[in-house]
mmCIF file of C-alpha atoms in Angstrom:
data_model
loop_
_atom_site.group_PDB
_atom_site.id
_atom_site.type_symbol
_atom_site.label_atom_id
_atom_site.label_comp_id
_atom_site.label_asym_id
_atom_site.label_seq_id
_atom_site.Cartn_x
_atom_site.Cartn_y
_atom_site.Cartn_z
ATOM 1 C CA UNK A 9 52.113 15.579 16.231
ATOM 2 C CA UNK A 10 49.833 13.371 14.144
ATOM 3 C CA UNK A 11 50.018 15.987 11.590
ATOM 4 C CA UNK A 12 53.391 16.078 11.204
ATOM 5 C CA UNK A 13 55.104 12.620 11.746
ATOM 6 C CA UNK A 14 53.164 11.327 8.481
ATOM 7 C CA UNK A 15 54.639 8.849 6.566
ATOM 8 C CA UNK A 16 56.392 11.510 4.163
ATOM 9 C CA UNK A 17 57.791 12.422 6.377
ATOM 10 C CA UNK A 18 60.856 10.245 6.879
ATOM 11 C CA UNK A 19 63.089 9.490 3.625
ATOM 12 C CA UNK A 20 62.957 5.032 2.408
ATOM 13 C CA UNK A 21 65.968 5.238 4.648
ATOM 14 C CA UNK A 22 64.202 6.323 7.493
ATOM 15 C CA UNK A 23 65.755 9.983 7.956
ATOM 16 C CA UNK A 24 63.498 12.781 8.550
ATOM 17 C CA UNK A 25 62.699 15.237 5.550
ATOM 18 C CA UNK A 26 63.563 18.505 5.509
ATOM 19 C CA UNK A 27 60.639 20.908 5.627
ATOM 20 C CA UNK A 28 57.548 20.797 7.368
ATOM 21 C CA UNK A 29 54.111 18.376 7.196
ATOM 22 C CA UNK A 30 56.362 15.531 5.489
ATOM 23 C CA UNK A 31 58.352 16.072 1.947
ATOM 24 C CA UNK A 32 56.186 19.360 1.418
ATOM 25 C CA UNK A 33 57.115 23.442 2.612
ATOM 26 C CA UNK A 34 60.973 22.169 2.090
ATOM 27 C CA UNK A 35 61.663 25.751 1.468
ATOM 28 C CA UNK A 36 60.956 26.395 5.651
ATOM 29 C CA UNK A 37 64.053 23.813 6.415
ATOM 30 C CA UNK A 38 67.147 26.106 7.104
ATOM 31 C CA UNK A 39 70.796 25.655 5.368
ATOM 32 C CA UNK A 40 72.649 24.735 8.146
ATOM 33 C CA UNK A 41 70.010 21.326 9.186
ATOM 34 C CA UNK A 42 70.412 18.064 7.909
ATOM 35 C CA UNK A 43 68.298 14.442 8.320
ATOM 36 C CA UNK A 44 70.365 14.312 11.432
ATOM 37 C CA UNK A 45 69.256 17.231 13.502
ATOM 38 C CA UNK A 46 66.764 15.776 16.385
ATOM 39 C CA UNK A 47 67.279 18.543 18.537
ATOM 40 C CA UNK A 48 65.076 20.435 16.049
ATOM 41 C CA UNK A 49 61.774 18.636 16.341
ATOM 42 C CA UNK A 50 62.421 19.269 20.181
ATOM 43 C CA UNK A 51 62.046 23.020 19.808
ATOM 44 C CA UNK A 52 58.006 22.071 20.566
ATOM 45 C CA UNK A 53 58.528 21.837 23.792
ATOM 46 C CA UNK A 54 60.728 25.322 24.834
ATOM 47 C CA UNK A 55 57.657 27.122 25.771
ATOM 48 C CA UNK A 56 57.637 24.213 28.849
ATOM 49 C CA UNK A 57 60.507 26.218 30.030
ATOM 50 C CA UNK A 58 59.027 29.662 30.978
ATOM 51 C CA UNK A 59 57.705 31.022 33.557
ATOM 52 C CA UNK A 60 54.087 31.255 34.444
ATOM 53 C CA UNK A 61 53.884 35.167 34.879
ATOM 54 C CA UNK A 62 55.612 34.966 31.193
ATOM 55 C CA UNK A 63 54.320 36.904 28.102
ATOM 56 C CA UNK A 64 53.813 34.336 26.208
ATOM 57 C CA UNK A 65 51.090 32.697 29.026
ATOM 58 C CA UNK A 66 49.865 35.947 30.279
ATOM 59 C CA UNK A 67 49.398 38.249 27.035
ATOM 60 C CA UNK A 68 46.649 38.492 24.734
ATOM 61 C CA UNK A 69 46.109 35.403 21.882
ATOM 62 C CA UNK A 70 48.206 35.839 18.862
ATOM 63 C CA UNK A 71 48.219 33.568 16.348
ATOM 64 C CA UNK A 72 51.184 31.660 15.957
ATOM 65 C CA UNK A 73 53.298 30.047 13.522
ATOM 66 C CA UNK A 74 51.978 26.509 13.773
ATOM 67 C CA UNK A 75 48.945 27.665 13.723
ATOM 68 C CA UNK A 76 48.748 29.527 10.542
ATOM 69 C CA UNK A 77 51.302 27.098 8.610
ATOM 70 C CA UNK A 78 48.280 23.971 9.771
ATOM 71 C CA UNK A 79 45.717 26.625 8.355
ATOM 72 C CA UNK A 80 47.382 27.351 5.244
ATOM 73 C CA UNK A 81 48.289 30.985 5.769
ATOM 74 C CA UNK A 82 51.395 32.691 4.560
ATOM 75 C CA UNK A 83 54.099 33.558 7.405
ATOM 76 C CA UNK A 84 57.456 34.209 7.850
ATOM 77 C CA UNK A 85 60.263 31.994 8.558
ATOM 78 C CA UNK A 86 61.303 32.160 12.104
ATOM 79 C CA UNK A 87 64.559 33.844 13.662
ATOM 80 C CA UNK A 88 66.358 33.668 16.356
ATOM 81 C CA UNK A 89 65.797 36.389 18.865
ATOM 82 C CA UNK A 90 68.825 38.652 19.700
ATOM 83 C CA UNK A 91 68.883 40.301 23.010
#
C-alpha cells in the first residue's frame, strides 16, 4: 500500500488517478472507471474470500500481477473470468 497511495496519486482535487503507482501506467485504468470508483482499490482484498483448500493457497508459486507490475515486468491487463 505504501507503494501505491503516493502522493500522485490523487488529482489537486483529491480524486484518485487513473492507472496504477500514482499518475503513471494510466494505460492499465479500464474505460468504464472513473475518480469515483472505490470499490476498485478494494479488489486487494478478494483473495480474503476463498477457501483454504483453494488453488490459489494450495498450488505451486506463480508470479502474479502485482508482483511483476512492482518489478517492472511486462504483463497483461487483467480480465474477468467467465465460468
Amino acid at each position: 500500500m505504501k507503494n501505491l497511495f503516493i502522493p500522485s496519486t490523487f488529482t489537486k482535487e483529491g480524486w484518485l488517478q487513473l492507472g496504477l503507482v500514482g499518475d503513471k501506467q494510466q494505460s492499465l485504468a479500464d474505460s468504464y472507471s472513473n475518480t469515483g470508483s472505490m470499490y476498485l482499490t478494494s479488489l486487494v482484498f478478494i483473495a480474503l474470500g476463498l477457501p483454504e483448500t483453494d488453488e490459489f493457497w494450495t498450488g505451486p508459486f506463480t508470479e502474479w500481477t502485482q508482483r511483476k507490475a512492482w518489478s517492472g515486468k511486462p504483463f497483461k491487463k487483467d480480465y474477468a473470468v467467465k465460468y
